[in-house]
Short mmCIF file of C-alpha atoms in Angstrom, two decimals:
data_model
loop_
_atom_site.label_atom_id
_atom_site.label_comp_id
_atom_site.label_asym_id
_atom_site.label_seq_id
_atom_site.Cartn_x
_atom_site.Cartn_y
_atom_site.Cartn_z
CA UNK A 1 -0.03 0.10 -0.06
CA UNK A 2 1.46 3.37 -1.22
CA UNK A 3 0.58 6.75 0.24
CA UNK A 4 -0.27 7.97 -3.31
CA UNK A 5 -3.23 5.46 -3.34
CA UNK A 6 -4.56 7.16 -0.05
CA UNK A 7 -4.87 10.49 -1.73
CA UNK A 8 -7.88 9.21 -3.75
CA UNK A 9 -9.83 9.10 -0.61
CA UNK A 10 -11.13 12.06 1.48
CA UNK A 11 -8.96 12.48 4.58
CA UNK A 12 -12.06 12.32 6.95
CA UNK A 13 -12.74 8.71 5.55
CA UNK A 14 -9.33 7.75 6.31
CA UNK A 15 -9.33 8.89 9.79
CA UNK A 16 -12.75 7.30 10.29
CA UNK A 17 -12.67 3.81 12.23
CA UNK A 18 -13.69 2.06 15.21
CA UNK A 19 -11.93 2.35 18.65
CA UNK A 20 -11.90 0.84 21.98
CA UNK A 21 -10.07 0.96 25.12
CA UNK A 22 -9.03 -1.83 27.82
CA UNK A 23 -7.57 -0.59 30.96
CA UNK A 24 -6.13 -2.93 33.67
CA UNK A 25 -5.35 -1.60 37.26
CA UNK A 26 -4.73 -3.00 40.75
CA UNK A 27 -6.78 -1.91 43.87
CA UNK A 28 -4.56 -0.83 46.82
CA UNK A 29 -5.03 0.34 50.11
CA UNK A 30 -3.88 3.89 51.58
CA UNK A 31 -0.52 2.12 52.62
CA UNK A 32 0.35 1.22 48.92
CA UNK A 33 -0.46 -2.61 49.72
CA UNK A 34 -2.36 -4.62 47.26
CA UNK A 35 -6.16 -4.93 48.23
CA UNK A 36 -6.69 -8.47 49.23
CA UNK A 37 -10.57 -8.05 49.31
CA UNK A 38 -12.71 -9.72 46.42
CA UNK A 39 -13.84 -7.97 43.33
CA UNK A 40 -16.34 -5.45 44.64
CA UNK A 41 -19.82 -6.50 44.82
CA UNK A 42 -20.84 -3.33 43.51
CA UNK A 43 -19.84 -4.29 40.01
CA UNK A 44 -21.65 -7.49 40.02
CA UNK A 45 -20.95 -10.58 37.98
CA UNK A 46 -17.32 -10.31 36.57
CA UNK A 47 -18.72 -12.53 33.46
CA UNK A 48 -21.50 -10.45 32.72
CA UNK A 49 -20.50 -6.98 33.56
CA UNK A 50 -19.66 -5.37 29.84
CA UNK A 51 -17.45 -2.77 31.13
CA UNK A 52 -15.89 -3.40 34.47
CA UNK A 53 -14.74 -6.89 35.49
CA UNK A 54 -11.23 -8.21 36.55
CA UNK A 55 -8.05 -9.47 34.72
CA UNK A 56 -5.98 -11.89 36.28
CA UNK A 57 -6.59 -11.16 40.04
CA UNK A 58 -9.66 -10.31 42.07
CA UNK A 59 -7.45 -7.25 42.88
CA UNK A 60 -7.07 -6.40 39.33
CA UNK A 61 -9.98 -4.15 37.76
CA UNK A 62 -10.31 -4.08 34.03
CA UNK A 63 -12.17 -1.45 32.40
CA UNK A 64 -13.59 -2.21 28.87
CA UNK A 65 -15.36 0.57 26.73
CA UNK A 66 -17.80 -0.10 23.88
CA UNK A 67 -16.54 0.59 20.33
CA UNK A 68 -16.95 3.92 19.11
CA UNK A 69 -16.61 5.81 15.89
CA UNK A 70 -14.03 8.59 17.00
CA UNK A 71 -11.18 8.37 19.69
CA UNK A 72 -12.84 11.34 21.28
CA UNK A 73 -15.95 9.15 22.11
CA UNK A 74 -13.92 6.23 23.19
CA UNK A 75 -11.77 8.39 25.34
CA UNK A 76 -14.51 10.35 27.08
CA UNK A 77 -16.61 7.24 27.79
CA UNK A 78 -13.20 5.58 29.25
CA UNK A 79 -12.58 8.38 31.37
CA UNK A 80 -16.25 8.42 32.79
CA UNK A 81 -15.87 4.63 33.46
CA UNK A 82 -12.59 5.15 35.30
CA UNK A 83 -14.01 7.97 37.38
CA UNK A 84 -17.13 5.72 38.11
CA UNK A 85 -14.90 2.91 39.32
CA UNK A 86 -12.63 5.18 41.36
CA UNK A 87 -15.64 6.76 43.04
CA UNK A 88 -17.34 3.09 43.69
CA UNK A 89 -14.43 1.80 45.40
CA UNK A 90 -14.66 1.33 49.32
CA UNK A 91 -13.16 4.67 51.12
CA UNK A 92 -9.98 2.82 52.25
CA UNK A 93 -9.27 1.60 48.47
CA UNK A 94 -7.66 3.34 45.37
CA UNK A 95 -6.90 2.64 41.93
CA UNK A 96 -2.98 2.14 41.41
CA UNK A 97 -1.98 4.33 38.48
CA UNK A 98 1.04 2.54 37.45
CA UNK A 99 1.77 -0.66 35.38
CA UNK A 100 4.35 -2.19 37.87
CA UNK A 101 2.54 -3.19 40.96
CA UNK A 102 2.27 -1.65 44.53
CA UNK A 103 3.36 -3.69 47.52
CA UNK A 104 2.56 -7.43 47.08
CA UNK A 105 2.13 -10.15 49.83
CA UNK A 106 3.54 -13.73 49.25
CA UNK A 107 2.74 -15.28 45.97
CA UNK A 108 0.11 -17.70 47.84
CA UNK A 109 -2.04 -14.41 49.21
CA UNK A 110 -2.21 -12.94 45.68
CA UNK A 111 -5.94 -13.76 44.94
CA UNK A 112 -6.49 -15.08 41.31
CA UNK A 113 -9.71 -14.12 39.76
CA UNK A 114 -12.72 -16.66 41.21
CA UNK A 115 -15.38 -17.48 38.72
CA UNK A 116 -18.73 -19.56 38.96
CA UNK A 117 -19.08 -22.66 37.54
CA UNK A 118 -19.88 -20.90 34.20
CA UNK A 119 -16.52 -19.46 34.32
CA UNK A 120 -14.36 -22.06 35.64
CA UNK A 121 -12.26 -22.60 32.31
CA UNK A 122 -11.28 -19.07 32.83
CA UNK A 123 -10.29 -19.62 36.33
CA UNK A 124 -8.06 -22.65 35.36
CA UNK A 125 -6.37 -20.76 32.73
CA UNK A 126 -5.39 -18.14 35.23
CA UNK A 127 -4.31 -20.76 37.53
CA UNK A 128 -2.12 -22.32 34.96
CA UNK A 129 -0.50 -18.85 34.09
CA UNK A 130 0.29 -18.30 37.49
CA UNK A 131 2.23 -21.77 37.63
CA UNK A 132 3.74 -21.32 34.54
CA UNK A 133 5.12 -17.64 34.74
CA UNK A 134 4.65 -16.81 38.30
CA UNK A 135 1.97 -15.10 39.99
CA UNK A 136 3.63 -11.60 40.66
CA UNK A 137 4.18 -11.35 36.67
CA UNK A 138 0.58 -11.37 36.17
CA UNK A 139 -0.07 -8.28 38.45
CA UNK A 140 1.57 -6.00 35.65
CA UNK A 141 -0.97 -4.02 34.32
CA UNK A 142 -1.37 -2.02 30.77
CA UNK A 143 -3.57 -0.19 28.35
CA UNK A 144 -4.92 -1.91 25.29
CA UNK A 145 -6.14 0.33 22.15
CA UNK A 146 -8.49 -1.48 19.68
CA UNK A 147 -8.54 -0.22 16.23
CA UNK A 148 -10.07 -1.13 12.72
CA UNK A 149 -10.79 0.89 9.95
CA UNK A 150 -14.25 1.59 8.67
CA UNK A 151 -15.68 -1.33 6.19
CA UNK A 152 -16.50 1.25 3.68
CA UNK A 153 -12.84 2.76 3.83
CA UNK A 154 -11.43 -0.80 3.23
CA UNK A 155 -14.12 -1.31 0.18
CA UNK A 156 -13.33 1.94 -1.27
CA UNK A 157 -9.38 1.25 -1.05
CA UNK A 158 -10.13 -2.32 -2.46
CA UNK A 159 -11.88 -0.83 -5.51
CA UNK A 160 -8.90 1.45 -6.50
CA UNK A 161 -6.06 -0.80 -5.69
CA UNK A 162 -4.85 -3.45 -8.33
CA UNK A 163 -3.96 -6.31 -5.56
CA UNK A 164 -4.86 -9.45 -7.18
CA UNK A 165 -6.64 -10.75 -4.20
CA UNK A 166 -10.48 -11.31 -3.01
CA UNK A 167 -11.61 -8.74 -0.56
CA UNK A 168 -11.11 -10.75 2.62
CA UNK A 169 -7.68 -11.50 1.80
CA UNK A 170 -7.26 -7.72 0.70
CA UNK A 171 -8.48 -6.64 4.08
CA UNK A 172 -6.35 -9.22 5.97
CA UNK A 173 -3.34 -8.02 4.13
CA UNK A 174 -4.00 -4.51 5.37
CA UNK A 175 -3.94 -5.49 8.92
CA UNK A 176 -1.08 -7.97 8.42
CA UNK A 177 0.96 -4.84 7.03
CA UNK A 178 0.21 -2.86 9.81
CA UNK A 179 1.10 -5.58 12.31
CA UNK A 180 4.43 -6.38 10.73
CA UNK A 181 5.41 -2.55 10.72
CA UNK A 182 4.22 -2.10 13.96
CA UNK A 183 6.38 -4.90 15.46
CA UNK A 184 9.26 -3.19 13.73
CA UNK A 185 8.60 0.31 14.93
CA UNK A 186 6.69 -0.22 18.26
CA UNK A 187 10.14 0.74 20.18
CA UNK A 188 9.19 4.35 19.28
CA UNK A 189 5.73 3.96 21.04
CA UNK A 190 7.80 2.47 24.07
CA UNK A 191 9.73 5.50 24.11
CA UNK A 192 7.03 8.23 23.94
CA UNK A 193 4.47 6.53 26.30
CA UNK A 194 6.74 4.48 28.78
CA UNK A 195 6.17 5.23 32.25
CA UNK A 196 7.18 1.95 34.47
CA UNK A 197 10.46 2.53 35.67
CA UNK A 198 10.42 1.46 39.46
CA UNK A 199 9.07 -1.19 41.86
CA UNK A 200 8.72 -1.89 45.62
CA UNK A 201 11.23 -4.94 46.57
CA UNK A 202 8.21 -7.34 46.77
CA UNK A 203 8.07 -7.69 42.89
CA UNK A 204 10.23 -9.63 40.51
CA UNK A 205 13.95 -9.70 41.42
CA UNK A 206 14.50 -10.23 37.59
CA UNK A 207 12.87 -6.52 37.26
CA UNK A 208 14.71 -5.21 40.32
CA UNK A 209 18.10 -6.40 38.80
CA UNK A 210 17.41 -3.85 35.76
CA UNK A 211 17.15 -0.94 38.01
CA UNK A 212 20.29 1.13 39.05
CA UNK A 213 18.85 3.48 41.94
CA UNK A 214 17.20 3.01 45.18
CA UNK A 215 14.89 5.55 46.89
CA UNK A 216 14.96 6.70 50.57
CA UNK A 217 12.39 3.88 51.59
CA UNK A 218 14.39 0.90 49.89
CA UNK A 219 12.22 0.92 46.67
CA UNK A 220 14.04 0.29 43.36
CA UNK A 221 13.86 2.75 39.77
CA UNK A 222 15.64 2.90 36.93
CA UNK A 223 17.19 6.19 35.48
CA UNK A 224 17.96 4.58 32.20
CA UNK A 225 14.74 3.32 30.52
CA UNK A 226 11.15 4.41 30.37
CA UNK A 227 9.12 0.94 30.47
CA UNK A 228 10.34 -1.99 32.72
CA UNK A 229 6.75 -3.45 31.65
CA UNK A 230 8.12 -3.58 27.96
CA UNK A 231 11.53 -4.78 29.19
CA UNK A 232 13.07 -8.32 29.46
CA UNK A 233 11.74 -8.57 32.73
CA UNK A 234 7.88 -7.83 31.68
CA UNK A 235 5.24 -10.18 30.89
CA UNK A 236 6.44 -12.43 27.98
CA UNK A 237 6.52 -15.81 26.75
CA UNK A 238 9.00 -18.23 27.95
CA UNK A 239 10.48 -18.83 24.67
CA UNK A 240 10.73 -16.05 22.00
CA UNK A 241 8.07 -17.10 19.60
CA UNK A 242 7.90 -15.38 16.17
CA UNK A 243 4.85 -16.50 14.10
CA UNK A 244 4.48 -15.74 10.40
CA UNK A 245 2.43 -12.51 9.42
CA UNK A 246 2.32 -13.26 5.75
CA UNK A 247 -1.07 -14.61 5.85
CA UNK A 248 -3.65 -15.44 8.63
CA UNK A 249 -3.29 -19.00 7.38
CA UNK A 250 0.36 -18.88 8.10
CA UNK A 251 -0.16 -17.12 11.60
CA UNK A 252 -2.72 -19.67 12.63
CA UNK A 253 -0.46 -22.62 11.48
CA UNK A 254 2.46 -21.22 13.47
CA UNK A 255 0.73 -20.54 16.58
CA UNK A 256 -1.06 -24.12 16.39
CA UNK A 257 2.55 -25.53 16.14
CA UNK A 258 3.48 -23.63 19.39
CA UNK A 259 0.51 -25.42 21.11
CA UNK A 260 1.20 -28.69 19.78
CA UNK A 261 4.87 -28.55 21.02
CA UNK A 262 3.82 -27.37 24.53
CA UNK A 263 5.23 -23.71 24.32
CA UNK A 264 1.65 -22.14 24.52
CA UNK A 265 -1.35 -23.60 26.16
CA UNK A 266 -3.77 -21.93 23.75
CA UNK A 267 -3.65 -19.08 21.34
CA UNK A 268 -4.46 -16.19 23.38
CA UNK A 269 -1.26 -17.13 25.46
CA UNK A 270 0.81 -15.67 22.82
CA UNK A 271 2.12 -12.23 23.98
CA UNK A 272 2.95 -9.79 21.31
CA UNK A 273 2.68 -6.09 21.00
CA UNK A 274 0.02 -6.06 18.67
CA UNK A 275 -2.55 -8.75 18.30
CA UNK A 276 -4.80 -9.73 15.26
CA UNK A 277 -8.31 -10.06 16.54
CA UNK A 278 -10.92 -12.50 14.68
CA UNK A 279 -14.92 -12.19 14.99
CA UNK A 280 -15.11 -14.94 17.49
CA UNK A 281 -12.63 -14.81 20.31
CA UNK A 282 -13.82 -18.30 21.56
CA UNK A 283 -12.15 -20.17 18.67
CA UNK A 284 -9.40 -17.74 17.71
CA UNK A 285 -7.59 -19.39 15.06
CA UNK A 286 -10.38 -20.73 13.16
CA UNK A 287 -12.27 -17.48 13.38
CA UNK A 288 -9.21 -15.69 11.98
CA UNK A 289 -8.91 -18.26 9.05
CA UNK A 290 -12.67 -18.07 8.31
CA UNK A 291 -13.62 -14.82 9.06
CA UNK A 292 -10.56 -12.84 8.81
CA UNK A 293 -8.98 -10.29 11.24
CA UNK A 294 -11.93 -8.16 12.42
CA UNK A 295 -9.38 -5.40 14.30
CA UNK A 296 -6.00 -5.15 15.74
CA UNK A 297 -5.27 -4.52 19.46
CA UNK A 298 -2.27 -2.57 20.16
CA UNK A 299 -0.83 -3.59 23.84
CA UNK A 300 2.27 -1.53 24.22
CA UNK A 301 1.01 1.43 26.14
CA UNK A 302 1.79 1.82 29.93
CA UNK A 303 -0.51 3.17 32.73
CA UNK A 304 0.06 6.81 32.69
CA UNK A 305 0.04 7.91 36.41
CA UNK A 306 0.02 11.74 35.49
CA UNK A 307 -3.72 11.59 34.39
CA UNK A 308 -6.87 11.01 36.49
CA UNK A 309 -7.85 8.35 33.75
CA UNK A 310 -4.26 6.97 33.43
CA UNK A 311 -4.23 7.48 29.73
CA UNK A 312 -3.86 10.54 27.63
CA UNK A 313 -6.11 11.33 24.43
CA UNK A 314 -3.17 12.95 22.23
CA UNK A 315 -1.41 9.79 22.61
CA UNK A 316 -4.16 7.82 21.12
CA UNK A 317 -4.50 10.29 18.37
CA UNK A 318 -0.78 9.73 17.71
CA UNK A 319 -1.21 6.02 17.80
CA UNK A 320 -3.97 6.38 15.33
CA UNK A 321 -1.61 8.35 12.97
CA UNK A 322 1.25 5.94 13.67
CA UNK A 323 -1.16 2.81 12.48
CA UNK A 324 -1.95 4.75 9.32
CA UNK A 325 1.65 5.41 8.60
CA UNK A 326 2.63 1.43 9.33
CA UNK A 327 0.13 0.88 6.27
CA UNK A 328 1.87 2.95 3.73
CA UNK A 329 5.22 2.67 5.00
CA UNK A 330 7.30 0.51 2.89
CA UNK A 331 8.90 -2.72 4.47
CA UNK A 332 12.11 -4.03 4.49
CA UNK A 333 13.09 -7.43 3.41
CA UNK A 334 15.41 -7.97 5.86
CA UNK A 335 15.02 -11.80 7.02
CA UNK A 336 15.24 -11.55 10.59
CA UNK A 337 13.22 -8.45 11.36
CA UNK A 338 11.18 -10.20 14.33
CA UNK A 339 14.11 -10.94 16.34
CA UNK A 340 15.60 -7.48 15.44
CA UNK A 341 12.47 -5.85 16.38
CA UNK A 342 12.43 -7.62 19.63
CA UNK A 343 16.00 -6.51 20.56
CA UNK A 344 14.90 -3.10 19.81
CA UNK A 345 11.79 -3.16 21.66
CA UNK A 346 13.70 -4.13 24.98
CA UNK A 347 16.78 -2.04 24.40
CA UNK A 348 14.49 0.91 24.42
CA UNK A 349 12.61 -0.27 27.26
CA UNK A 350 15.51 -0.54 29.24
CA UNK A 351 18.15 1.81 28.13
CA UNK A 352 16.44 4.83 25.98
CA UNK A 353 17.91 7.39 28.21
CA UNK A 354 21.56 5.97 27.69
CA UNK A 355 22.97 8.20 24.95
CA UNK A 356 25.48 5.21 24.12
CA UNK A 357 22.45 2.81 23.33
CA UNK A 358 21.91 1.87 19.63
CA UNK A 359 19.14 0.17 17.82
CA UNK A 360 19.65 -2.12 14.86
CA UNK A 361 17.88 -1.68 11.59
CA UNK A 362 18.19 -4.22 9.12
CA UNK A 363 21.37 -5.47 10.93
CA UNK A 364 23.03 -2.03 11.04
CA UNK A 365 23.16 0.27 14.17
CA UNK A 366 21.31 3.78 14.24
CA UNK A 367 20.57 5.80 17.24
CA UNK A 368 16.96 6.26 18.60
CA UNK A 369 17.01 9.77 17.85
CA UNK A 370 18.02 9.61 14.21
CA UNK A 371 15.36 7.05 13.56
CA UNK A 372 12.78 8.53 15.56
CA UNK A 373 13.34 11.70 13.58
CA UNK A 374 13.03 10.07 10.40
CA UNK A 375 9.70 8.28 11.40
CA UNK A 376 8.18 11.57 12.69
CA UNK A 377 9.35 13.47 9.69
CA UNK A 378 7.61 10.99 7.43
CA UNK A 379 4.64 11.29 9.21
CA UNK A 380 4.51 14.99 9.10
CA UNK A 381 4.71 14.35 5.31
CA UNK A 382 1.88 11.90 5.18
CA UNK A 383 -0.26 14.35 7.36
CA UNK A 384 0.44 16.94 4.81
CA UNK A 385 -0.30 14.71 1.66
CA UNK A 386 -3.39 13.41 3.26
CA UNK A 387 -4.65 16.67 4.65
CA UNK A 388 -4.60 15.42 8.28
CA UNK A 389 -4.71 18.56 10.72
CA UNK A 390 -2.63 16.72 13.59
CA UNK A 391 0.74 18.74 13.37
CA UNK A 392 0.34 19.62 16.97
CA UNK A 393 0.05 16.27 17.96
CA UNK A 394 3.00 15.35 15.82
CA UNK A 395 5.34 18.34 17.39
CA UNK A 396 4.43 16.77 21.28
CA UNK A 397 6.15 13.69 20.12
CA UNK A 398 8.99 15.42 18.23
CA UNK A 399 9.53 17.28 21.14
CA UNK A 400 9.80 14.31 23.38
CA UNK A 401 12.32 13.06 21.24
CA UNK A 402 14.61 16.26 21.11
CA UNK A 403 14.28 16.38 24.93
CA UNK A 404 13.90 13.20 27.00
CA UNK A 405 13.05 15.40 30.11
CA UNK A 406 9.60 15.60 28.41
CA UNK A 407 9.01 12.09 28.35
CA UNK A 408 6.60 10.49 31.12
CA UNK A 409 9.25 8.15 32.18
CA UNK A 410 11.60 11.04 32.92
CA UNK A 411 9.02 13.00 34.61
CA UNK A 412 8.12 10.10 36.82
CA UNK A 413 11.91 9.68 37.63
CA UNK A 414 12.02 13.20 39.14
CA UNK A 415 8.84 12.39 41.20
CA UNK A 416 10.27 9.13 42.51
CA UNK A 417 13.52 11.17 43.51
CA UNK A 418 11.62 13.49 45.25
CA UNK A 419 8.85 11.44 47.12
CA UNK A 420 9.88 7.73 46.55
CA UNK A 421 8.15 5.05 44.67
CA UNK A 422 5.34 4.10 46.80
CA UNK A 423 4.67 7.81 48.28
CA UNK A 424 4.53 9.22 44.60
CA UNK A 425 2.11 7.00 43.43
CA UNK A 426 -0.05 6.83 46.26
CA UNK A 427 -0.33 10.51 46.22
CA UNK A 428 -1.15 10.49 42.79
CA UNK A 429 -3.96 7.73 43.32
CA UNK A 430 -5.52 9.59 46.11
CA UNK A 431 -5.65 12.83 44.16
CA UNK A 432 -7.00 11.15 41.26
CA UNK A 433 -9.69 9.57 43.58
CA UNK A 434 -10.57 12.81 44.73
CA UNK A 435 -10.81 14.18 41.31
CA UNK A 436 -13.26 11.29 40.31
CA UNK A 437 -15.32 11.86 43.41
CA UNK A 438 -15.69 15.64 42.38
CA UNK A 439 -16.33 14.83 38.92
CA UNK A 440 -19.03 12.10 39.64
CA UNK A 441 -20.95 14.32 42.01
CA UNK A 442 -21.25 17.04 39.60
CA UNK A 443 -22.45 14.65 36.85
CA UNK A 444 -25.21 13.30 39.36
CA UNK A 445 -26.20 16.64 39.80
CA UNK A 446 -26.61 17.13 36.09
CA UNK A 447 -28.14 13.65 35.54
CA UNK A 448 -27.12 13.33 31.92
CA UNK A 449 -28.24 10.56 29.98
CA UNK A 450 -24.77 9.65 28.97
CA UNK A 451 -23.85 9.33 32.81
CA UNK A 452 -27.01 7.66 33.69
CA UNK A 453 -26.22 5.02 31.07
CA UNK A 454 -22.85 4.18 31.91
CA UNK A 455 -23.53 4.43 35.90
CA UNK A 456 -26.12 1.70 35.39
CA UNK A 457 -23.74 -0.57 33.03
CA UNK A 458 -21.13 -0.32 35.51
CA UNK A 459 -22.88 -0.90 38.88
CA UNK A 460 -25.26 -3.67 39.39
CA UNK A 461 -28.02 -1.80 41.48
CA UNK A 462 -28.15 1.38 39.44
#
């Protein structure tokens, strides 16, 4: 897919899409210790609540927005749901606005999510993950950004493109190309949005080993990189698994082979920075082959502790532009691109602030700034050619590359140095909850239809 092809389609149709957000966060007590209480009853049955459930642990809230036609709507709803959840927690509980965990108890005291008979397969899956990867690794939380183009856009693109493929294969190839290029370049998203640089000593010793500083309270943090969640100590498969993304059939065959040889228990255990999502998630690989790719799920984003909802709208807007850029970006024919991408991912996560760190591109070293400037400059050109008025968003990202002190990781570093890892995050958590309470009370007074709709969805008795 070339940039010139997209110029034949109006910019508003290219930017149209479907957007959704999934966001995980731990519940903690006022002293920064993990809340060991069951999933709050106010949210009802975790299997039936469409917007508030649990992830791995009873102590790990997950917020899931419906799908929207604009980023603004998805973000606004997510912000509202985050406020509703924060408002509805017990007075002595708070959302932990950080991807790496708070103060954890012994492994056998961390409560795995409990389910009724209907959800026993989900519970068993979590128990197996805990046994395989360690329960503390499961407590890492993050943000998932779900994206697809509109069907009208893809059909129009199909009509003006000389691809010798049927429509479903053409649609699959759009998302496969984005996925291949995203994996090659996701190190930039890690740099721009990473914000997990420290942990309490109760977390993984593997992660603590990567941290070079200790705060006044004995907690550890890194001054070298922005995202320990995306580092070598993050939540990853025990083996490096590189499925082919040449077609959905090749992808499904490779994942099936990983399952057959015991590397994975099922398809959804494959952890990657971006996932191909099917129409029927209960039979993932079969649905991908029969129905094609429905949307893609970007899994790179850390929780952002500086914002009341843990996510920033302009980061999402940049991510949308980045995915469009991944579609028009030419691909290298370098054979070992996946292993090289994996190296870059971890190098940036662990050492992006080290001026001596080098990335590798097609087997040759390159500085992070040189490559980042190339990407952002090409995105400026894309926006100009396609008529996207998003230059302010690109400038924000350009400035973060120019001055690392503007990145979330560096900002958090200064805060941890002043207040300590646990204190800094608890102060943010307490302030965020106060803000949510004020916002919800104002919305209750206004009694807007949108507020009542999601208040009743999120809470079982409303």
